[in-house]
mmCIF file of C-alpha atoms in Angstrom:
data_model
loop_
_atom_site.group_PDB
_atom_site.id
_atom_site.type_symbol
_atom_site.label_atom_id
_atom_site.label_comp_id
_atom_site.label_asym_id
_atom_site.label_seq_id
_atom_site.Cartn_x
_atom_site.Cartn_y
_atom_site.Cartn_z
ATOM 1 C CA UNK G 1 7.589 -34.596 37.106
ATOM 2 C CA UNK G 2 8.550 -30.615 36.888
ATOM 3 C CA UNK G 3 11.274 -31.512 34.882
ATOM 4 C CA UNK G 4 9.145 -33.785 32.377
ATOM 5 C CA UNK G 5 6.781 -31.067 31.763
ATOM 6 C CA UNK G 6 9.514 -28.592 31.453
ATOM 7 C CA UNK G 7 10.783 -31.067 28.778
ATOM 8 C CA UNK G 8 7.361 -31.246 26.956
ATOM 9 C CA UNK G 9 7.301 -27.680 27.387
ATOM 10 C CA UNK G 10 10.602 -27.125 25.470
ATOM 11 C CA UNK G 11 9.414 -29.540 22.510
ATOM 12 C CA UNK G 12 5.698 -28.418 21.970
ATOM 13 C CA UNK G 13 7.055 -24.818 21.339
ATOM 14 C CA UNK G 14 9.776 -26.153 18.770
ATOM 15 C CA UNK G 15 7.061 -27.925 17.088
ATOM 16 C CA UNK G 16 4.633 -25.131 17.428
ATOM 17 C CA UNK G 17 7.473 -22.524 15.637
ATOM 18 C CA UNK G 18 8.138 -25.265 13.013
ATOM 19 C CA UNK G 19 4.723 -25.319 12.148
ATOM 20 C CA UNK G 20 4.397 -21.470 12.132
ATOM 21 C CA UNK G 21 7.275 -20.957 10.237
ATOM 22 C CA UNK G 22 7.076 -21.137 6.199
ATOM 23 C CA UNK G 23 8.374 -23.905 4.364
ATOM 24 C CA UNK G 24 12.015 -22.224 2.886
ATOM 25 C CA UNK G 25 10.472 -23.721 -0.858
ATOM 26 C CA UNK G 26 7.358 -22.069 -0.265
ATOM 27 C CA UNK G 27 6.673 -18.445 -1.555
ATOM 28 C CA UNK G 28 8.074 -15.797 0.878
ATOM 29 C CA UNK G 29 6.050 -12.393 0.521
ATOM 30 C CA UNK G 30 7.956 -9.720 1.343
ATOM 31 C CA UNK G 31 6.084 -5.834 1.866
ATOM 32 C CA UNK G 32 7.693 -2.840 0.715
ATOM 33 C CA UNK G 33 7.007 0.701 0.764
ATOM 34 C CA UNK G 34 6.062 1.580 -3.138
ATOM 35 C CA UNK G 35 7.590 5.083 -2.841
ATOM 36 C CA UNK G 36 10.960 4.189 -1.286
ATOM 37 C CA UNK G 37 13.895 4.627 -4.093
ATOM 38 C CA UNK G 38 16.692 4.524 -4.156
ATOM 39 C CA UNK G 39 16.255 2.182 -1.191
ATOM 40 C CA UNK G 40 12.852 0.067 -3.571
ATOM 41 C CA UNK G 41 11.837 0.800 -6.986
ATOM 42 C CA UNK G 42 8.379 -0.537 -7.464
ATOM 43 C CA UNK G 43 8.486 -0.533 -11.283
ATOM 44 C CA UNK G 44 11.025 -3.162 -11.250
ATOM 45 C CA UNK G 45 11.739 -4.448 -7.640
ATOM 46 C CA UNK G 46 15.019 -3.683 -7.523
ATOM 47 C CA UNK G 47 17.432 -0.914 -5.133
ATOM 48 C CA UNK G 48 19.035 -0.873 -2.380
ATOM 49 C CA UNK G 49 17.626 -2.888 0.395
ATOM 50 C CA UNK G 50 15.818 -5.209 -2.097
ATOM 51 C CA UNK G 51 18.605 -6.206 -3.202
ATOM 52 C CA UNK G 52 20.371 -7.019 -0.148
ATOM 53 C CA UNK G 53 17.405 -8.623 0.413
ATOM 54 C CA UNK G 54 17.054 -11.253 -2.913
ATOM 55 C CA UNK G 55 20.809 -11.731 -2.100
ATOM 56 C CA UNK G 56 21.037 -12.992 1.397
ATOM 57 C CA UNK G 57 18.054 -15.348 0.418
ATOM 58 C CA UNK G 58 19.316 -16.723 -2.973
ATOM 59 C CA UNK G 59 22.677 -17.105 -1.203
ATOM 60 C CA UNK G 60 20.290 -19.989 1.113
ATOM 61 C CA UNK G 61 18.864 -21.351 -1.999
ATOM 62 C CA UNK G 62 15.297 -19.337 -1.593
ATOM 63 C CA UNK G 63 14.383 -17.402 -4.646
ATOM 64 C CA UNK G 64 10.420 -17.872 -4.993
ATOM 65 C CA UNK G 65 10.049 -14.451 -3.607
ATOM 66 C CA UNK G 66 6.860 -12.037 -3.904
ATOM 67 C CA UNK G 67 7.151 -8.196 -3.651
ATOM 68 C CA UNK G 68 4.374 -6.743 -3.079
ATOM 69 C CA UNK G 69 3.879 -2.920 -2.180
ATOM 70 C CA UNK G 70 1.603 -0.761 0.428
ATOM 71 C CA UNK G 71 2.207 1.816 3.264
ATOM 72 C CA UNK G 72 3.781 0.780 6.190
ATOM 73 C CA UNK G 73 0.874 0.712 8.031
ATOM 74 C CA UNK G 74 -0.448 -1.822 6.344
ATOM 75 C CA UNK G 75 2.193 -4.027 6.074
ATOM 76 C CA UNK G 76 2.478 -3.683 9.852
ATOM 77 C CA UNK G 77 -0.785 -4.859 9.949
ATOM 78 C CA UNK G 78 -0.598 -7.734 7.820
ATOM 79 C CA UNK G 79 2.741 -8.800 9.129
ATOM 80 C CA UNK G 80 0.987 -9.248 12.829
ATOM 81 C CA UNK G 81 -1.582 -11.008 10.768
ATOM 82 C CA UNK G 82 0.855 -13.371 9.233
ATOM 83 C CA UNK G 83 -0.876 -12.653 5.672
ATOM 84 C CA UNK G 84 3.030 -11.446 4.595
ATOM 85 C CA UNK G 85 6.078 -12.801 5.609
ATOM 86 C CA UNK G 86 8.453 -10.168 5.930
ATOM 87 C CA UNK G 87 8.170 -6.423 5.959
ATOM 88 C CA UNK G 88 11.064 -4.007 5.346
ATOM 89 C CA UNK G 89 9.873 -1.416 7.732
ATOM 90 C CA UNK G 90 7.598 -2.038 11.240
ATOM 91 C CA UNK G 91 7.295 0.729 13.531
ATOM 92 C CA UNK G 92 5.814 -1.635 16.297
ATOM 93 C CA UNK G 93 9.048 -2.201 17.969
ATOM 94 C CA UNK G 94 9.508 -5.671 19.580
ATOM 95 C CA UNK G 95 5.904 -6.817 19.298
ATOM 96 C CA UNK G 96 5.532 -10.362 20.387
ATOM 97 C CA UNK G 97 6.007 -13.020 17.344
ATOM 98 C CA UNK G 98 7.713 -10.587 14.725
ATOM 99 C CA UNK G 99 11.392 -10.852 14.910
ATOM 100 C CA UNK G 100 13.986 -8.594 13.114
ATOM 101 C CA UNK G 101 16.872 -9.564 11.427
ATOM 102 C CA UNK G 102 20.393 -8.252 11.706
ATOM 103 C CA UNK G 103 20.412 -4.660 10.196
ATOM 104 C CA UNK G 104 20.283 -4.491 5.823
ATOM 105 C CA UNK G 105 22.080 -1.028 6.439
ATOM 106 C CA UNK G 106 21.655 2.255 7.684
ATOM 107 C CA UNK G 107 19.261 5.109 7.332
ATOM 108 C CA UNK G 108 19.956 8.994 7.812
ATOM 109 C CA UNK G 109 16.780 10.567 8.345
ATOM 110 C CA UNK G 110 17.669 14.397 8.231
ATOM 111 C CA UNK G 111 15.500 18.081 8.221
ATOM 112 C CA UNK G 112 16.194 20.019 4.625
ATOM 113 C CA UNK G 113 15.319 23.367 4.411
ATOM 114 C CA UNK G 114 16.217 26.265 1.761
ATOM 115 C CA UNK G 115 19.837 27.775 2.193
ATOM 116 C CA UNK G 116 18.420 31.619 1.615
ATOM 117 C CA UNK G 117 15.847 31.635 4.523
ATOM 118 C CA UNK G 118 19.379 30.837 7.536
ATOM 119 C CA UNK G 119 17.691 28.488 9.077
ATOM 120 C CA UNK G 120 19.683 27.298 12.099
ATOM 121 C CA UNK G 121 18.145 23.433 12.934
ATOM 122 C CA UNK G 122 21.180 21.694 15.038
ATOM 123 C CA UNK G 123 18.648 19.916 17.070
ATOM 124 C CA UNK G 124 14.597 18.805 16.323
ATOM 125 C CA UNK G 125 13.404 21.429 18.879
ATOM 126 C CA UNK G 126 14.668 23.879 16.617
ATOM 127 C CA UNK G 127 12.263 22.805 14.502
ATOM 128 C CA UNK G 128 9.596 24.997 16.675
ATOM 129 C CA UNK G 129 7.652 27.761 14.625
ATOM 130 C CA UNK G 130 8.123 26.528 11.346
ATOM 131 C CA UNK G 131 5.854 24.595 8.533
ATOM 132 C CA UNK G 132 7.088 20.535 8.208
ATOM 133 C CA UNK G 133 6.169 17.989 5.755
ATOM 134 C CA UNK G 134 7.307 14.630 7.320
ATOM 135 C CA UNK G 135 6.946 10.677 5.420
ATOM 136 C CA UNK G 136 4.634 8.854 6.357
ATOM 137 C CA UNK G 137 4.001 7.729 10.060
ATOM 138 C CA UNK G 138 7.468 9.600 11.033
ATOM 139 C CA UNK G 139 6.245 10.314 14.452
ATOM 140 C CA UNK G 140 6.337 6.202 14.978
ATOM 141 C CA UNK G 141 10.196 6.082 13.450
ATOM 142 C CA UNK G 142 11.422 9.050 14.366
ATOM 143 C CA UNK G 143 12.694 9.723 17.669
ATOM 144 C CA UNK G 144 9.853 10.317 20.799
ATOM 145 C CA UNK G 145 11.152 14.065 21.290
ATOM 146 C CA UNK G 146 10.458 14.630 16.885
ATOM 147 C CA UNK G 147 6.386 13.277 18.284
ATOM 148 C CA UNK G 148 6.316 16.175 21.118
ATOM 149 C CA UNK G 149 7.459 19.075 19.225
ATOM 150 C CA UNK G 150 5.045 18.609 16.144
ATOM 151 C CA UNK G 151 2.040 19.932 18.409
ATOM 152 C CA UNK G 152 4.801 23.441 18.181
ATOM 153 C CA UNK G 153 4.986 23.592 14.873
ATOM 154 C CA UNK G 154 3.299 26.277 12.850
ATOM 155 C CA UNK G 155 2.007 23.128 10.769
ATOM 156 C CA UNK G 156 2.750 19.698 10.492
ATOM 157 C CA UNK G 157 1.723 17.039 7.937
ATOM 158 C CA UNK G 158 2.853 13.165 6.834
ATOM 159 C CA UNK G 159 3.085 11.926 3.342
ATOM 160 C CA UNK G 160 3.356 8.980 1.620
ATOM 161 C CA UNK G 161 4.947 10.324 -1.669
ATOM 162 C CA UNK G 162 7.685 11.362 -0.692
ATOM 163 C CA UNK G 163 8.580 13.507 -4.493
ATOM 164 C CA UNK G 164 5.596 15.816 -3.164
ATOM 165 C CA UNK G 165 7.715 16.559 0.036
ATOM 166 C CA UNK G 166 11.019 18.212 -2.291
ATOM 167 C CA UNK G 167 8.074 19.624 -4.656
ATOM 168 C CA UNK G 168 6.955 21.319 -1.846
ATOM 169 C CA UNK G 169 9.898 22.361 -0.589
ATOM 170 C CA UNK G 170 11.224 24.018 -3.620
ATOM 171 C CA UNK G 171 8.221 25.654 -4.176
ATOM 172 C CA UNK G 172 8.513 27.280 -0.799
ATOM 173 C CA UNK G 173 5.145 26.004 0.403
ATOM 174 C CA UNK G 174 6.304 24.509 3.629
ATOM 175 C CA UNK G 175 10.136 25.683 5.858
ATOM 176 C CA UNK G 176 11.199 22.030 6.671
ATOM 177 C CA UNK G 177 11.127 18.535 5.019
ATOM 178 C CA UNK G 178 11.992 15.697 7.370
ATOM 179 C CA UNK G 179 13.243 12.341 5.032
ATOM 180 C CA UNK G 180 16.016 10.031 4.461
ATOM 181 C CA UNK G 181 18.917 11.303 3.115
ATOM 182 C CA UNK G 182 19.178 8.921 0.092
ATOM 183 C CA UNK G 183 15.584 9.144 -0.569
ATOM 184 C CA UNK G 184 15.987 13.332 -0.439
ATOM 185 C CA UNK G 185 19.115 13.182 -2.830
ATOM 186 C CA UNK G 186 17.239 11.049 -5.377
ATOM 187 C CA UNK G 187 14.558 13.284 -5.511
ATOM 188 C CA UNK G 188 16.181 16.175 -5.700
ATOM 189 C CA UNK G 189 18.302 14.594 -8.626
ATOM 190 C CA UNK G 190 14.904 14.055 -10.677
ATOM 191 C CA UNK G 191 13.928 17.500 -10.047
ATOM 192 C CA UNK G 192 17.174 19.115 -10.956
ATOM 193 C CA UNK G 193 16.548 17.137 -14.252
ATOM 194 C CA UNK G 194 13.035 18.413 -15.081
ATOM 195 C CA UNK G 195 13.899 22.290 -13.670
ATOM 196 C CA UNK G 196 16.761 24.638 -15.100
ATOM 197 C CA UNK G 197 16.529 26.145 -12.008
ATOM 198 C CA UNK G 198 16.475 24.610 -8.368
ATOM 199 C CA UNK G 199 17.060 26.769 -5.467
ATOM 200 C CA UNK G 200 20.079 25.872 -2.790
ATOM 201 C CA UNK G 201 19.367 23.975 -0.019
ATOM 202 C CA UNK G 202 20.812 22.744 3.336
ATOM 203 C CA UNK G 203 20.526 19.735 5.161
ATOM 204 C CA UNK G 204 20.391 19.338 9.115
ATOM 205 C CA UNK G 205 21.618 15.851 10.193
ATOM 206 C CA UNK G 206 19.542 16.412 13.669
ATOM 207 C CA UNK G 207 18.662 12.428 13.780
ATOM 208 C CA UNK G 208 21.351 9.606 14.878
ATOM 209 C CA UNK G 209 21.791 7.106 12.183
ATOM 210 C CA UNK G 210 19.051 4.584 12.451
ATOM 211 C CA UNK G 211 20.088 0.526 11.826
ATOM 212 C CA UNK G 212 17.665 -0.719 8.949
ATOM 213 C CA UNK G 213 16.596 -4.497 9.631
ATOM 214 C CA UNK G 214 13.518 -6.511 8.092
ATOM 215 C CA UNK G 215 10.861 -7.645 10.355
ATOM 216 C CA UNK G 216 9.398 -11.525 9.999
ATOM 217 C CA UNK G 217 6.966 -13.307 11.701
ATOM 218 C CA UNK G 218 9.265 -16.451 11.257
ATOM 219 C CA UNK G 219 11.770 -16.889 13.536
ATOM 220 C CA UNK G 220 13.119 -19.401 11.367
ATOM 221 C CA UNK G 221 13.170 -17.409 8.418
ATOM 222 C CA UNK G 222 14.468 -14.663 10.288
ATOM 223 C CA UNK G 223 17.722 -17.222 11.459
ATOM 224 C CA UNK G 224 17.983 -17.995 7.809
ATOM 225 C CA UNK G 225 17.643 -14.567 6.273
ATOM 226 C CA UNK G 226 20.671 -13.632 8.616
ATOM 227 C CA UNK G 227 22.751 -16.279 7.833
ATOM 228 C CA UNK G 228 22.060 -15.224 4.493
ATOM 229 C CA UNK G 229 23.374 -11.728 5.111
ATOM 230 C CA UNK G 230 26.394 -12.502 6.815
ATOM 231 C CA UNK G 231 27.390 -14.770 3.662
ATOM 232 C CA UNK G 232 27.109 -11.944 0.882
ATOM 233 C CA UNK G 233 29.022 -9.465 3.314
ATOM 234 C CA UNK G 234 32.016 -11.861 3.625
ATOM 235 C CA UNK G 235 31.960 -12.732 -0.106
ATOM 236 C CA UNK G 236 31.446 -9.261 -1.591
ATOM 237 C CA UNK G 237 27.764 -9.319 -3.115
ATOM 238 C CA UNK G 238 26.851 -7.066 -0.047
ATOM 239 C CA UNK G 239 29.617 -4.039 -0.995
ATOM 240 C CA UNK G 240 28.950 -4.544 -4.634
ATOM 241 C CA UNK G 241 25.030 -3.039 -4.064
ATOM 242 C CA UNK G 242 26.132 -0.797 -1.963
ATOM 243 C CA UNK G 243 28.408 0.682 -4.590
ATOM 244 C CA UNK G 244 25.447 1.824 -6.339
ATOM 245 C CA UNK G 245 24.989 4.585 -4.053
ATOM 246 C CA UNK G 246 26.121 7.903 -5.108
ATOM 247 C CA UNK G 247 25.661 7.047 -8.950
ATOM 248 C CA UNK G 248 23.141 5.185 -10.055
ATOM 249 C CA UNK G 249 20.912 5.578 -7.207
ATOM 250 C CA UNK G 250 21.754 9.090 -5.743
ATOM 251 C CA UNK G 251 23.719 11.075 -7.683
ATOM 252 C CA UNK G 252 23.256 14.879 -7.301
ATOM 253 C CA UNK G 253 22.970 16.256 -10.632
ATOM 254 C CA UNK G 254 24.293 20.040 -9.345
ATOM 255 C CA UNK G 255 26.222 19.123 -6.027
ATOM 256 C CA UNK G 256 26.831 22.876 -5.774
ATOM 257 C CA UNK G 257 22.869 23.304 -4.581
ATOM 258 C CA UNK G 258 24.111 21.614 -1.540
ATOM 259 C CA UNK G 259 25.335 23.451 1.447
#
């Protein structure tokens, strides 16, 4: 009889996921960060993880896709909700019924401060004392000892556009910026090209390199994505996007501003 139910057991939650999960020829919406390049480019849905992303799916014949963009904590929320499919970032860890995929690629979050005021940041304590500008929720990505040490910090603050953080930067209103470092080089690129003038800079690597998945509330989709991804690595569509970085997407228009 224990063994019957067990059985039951087994095929009720089978059902129950099939059910949950999204037909593959319905529309899958996926929620992305609006202020994200060169990783998402809002204007016309393309960089670096979106494409990775469109890839692995068209590669498993699903191209009815819908970008639509918001903060992350609102596509947290909605994810949970099940009012979007996927999300390209969730800070919620391994929350019961969202399920991440095999990593897209790899982020670098890193501290950038001006070269001229010798800062010495080898860690995020050293951080202590000084004026940071952080993206958005960074205390939820970042780290648990980054959370701590902002209530040391002469003053600490979280933005969603993250152009404002190099503005700010450059104009010597705050010491620090915390970011990605593909998201700081493209900005700093676009600056270079509006100012004559940009002052040098240094970056601190003081994070580890963090693995980049999407998050689903599919586990279906999820299987499928993955499969997805491991077919455009082995075939080259995966290493062709990726070549992007460093021109198209990052390319430092003065390298020597970089020390």
């Amino acid at each position: 009889m224990k063994c019957l139910l067990a059985i039951l057991f087994v095929l009720f939650s089978i059902d129950s996921l099939a059910l949950s999960a999204p037909k593959l020829t319905d529309r899958i919406t996926i929620a992305a960060s609006a202020s994200l390049p060169p990783y998402v480019f809002s204007d016309d849905s393309t960089g670096l993880q979106l494409e990775i992303l469109k890839s692995a799916f068209k590669s498993q014949g699903i191209t009815n896709l819908e970008i639509v963009y918001m903060s992350n904590k609102r596509a947290e929320q909605l994810l949970e909700q099940r009012k979007i499919d996927v999300a390209l970032n969730y800070a919620g860890g391994y929350s019961r019924g969202i399920y991440s995929s095999d990593s897209l690629l790899a982020y670098q979050n890193v501290a950038v401060s001006l070269k001229k005021n010798d800062y010495i940041i080898n860690t995020i304590y050293d951080l202590t004392g000084k004026s940071v500008l952080a993206f958005q929720n960074a205390t939820a990505f970042l780290p648990a000892p980054f959370k701590t040490i902002t209530t040391r910090l002469q003053f600490y603050d979280e933005v969603v556009n993250q152009a404002a953080q190099v503005d700010n930067l450059l104009k010597e209103w705050v010491d620090v910026i915390v970011l990605e470092k593909r998201v700081f080089l493209y900005y700093f690129q676009q600056y270079q090209k509006k100012h004559a003038l940009a002052q040098v800079i240094t970056i601190h690597p003081i994070f580890k390199e963090a693995p980049r998945p999407a998050y689903f509330n599919s586990q279906v989709l999820q299987e499928v994505f993955d499969m997805g991804l491991t077919h455009i690595k082995e075939n080259g569509e995966y290493r062709a996007i990726m070549a992007f970085e460093g021109s198209d997407y990052a390319q430092v228009v003065n390298p020597e501003l970089i020390k």
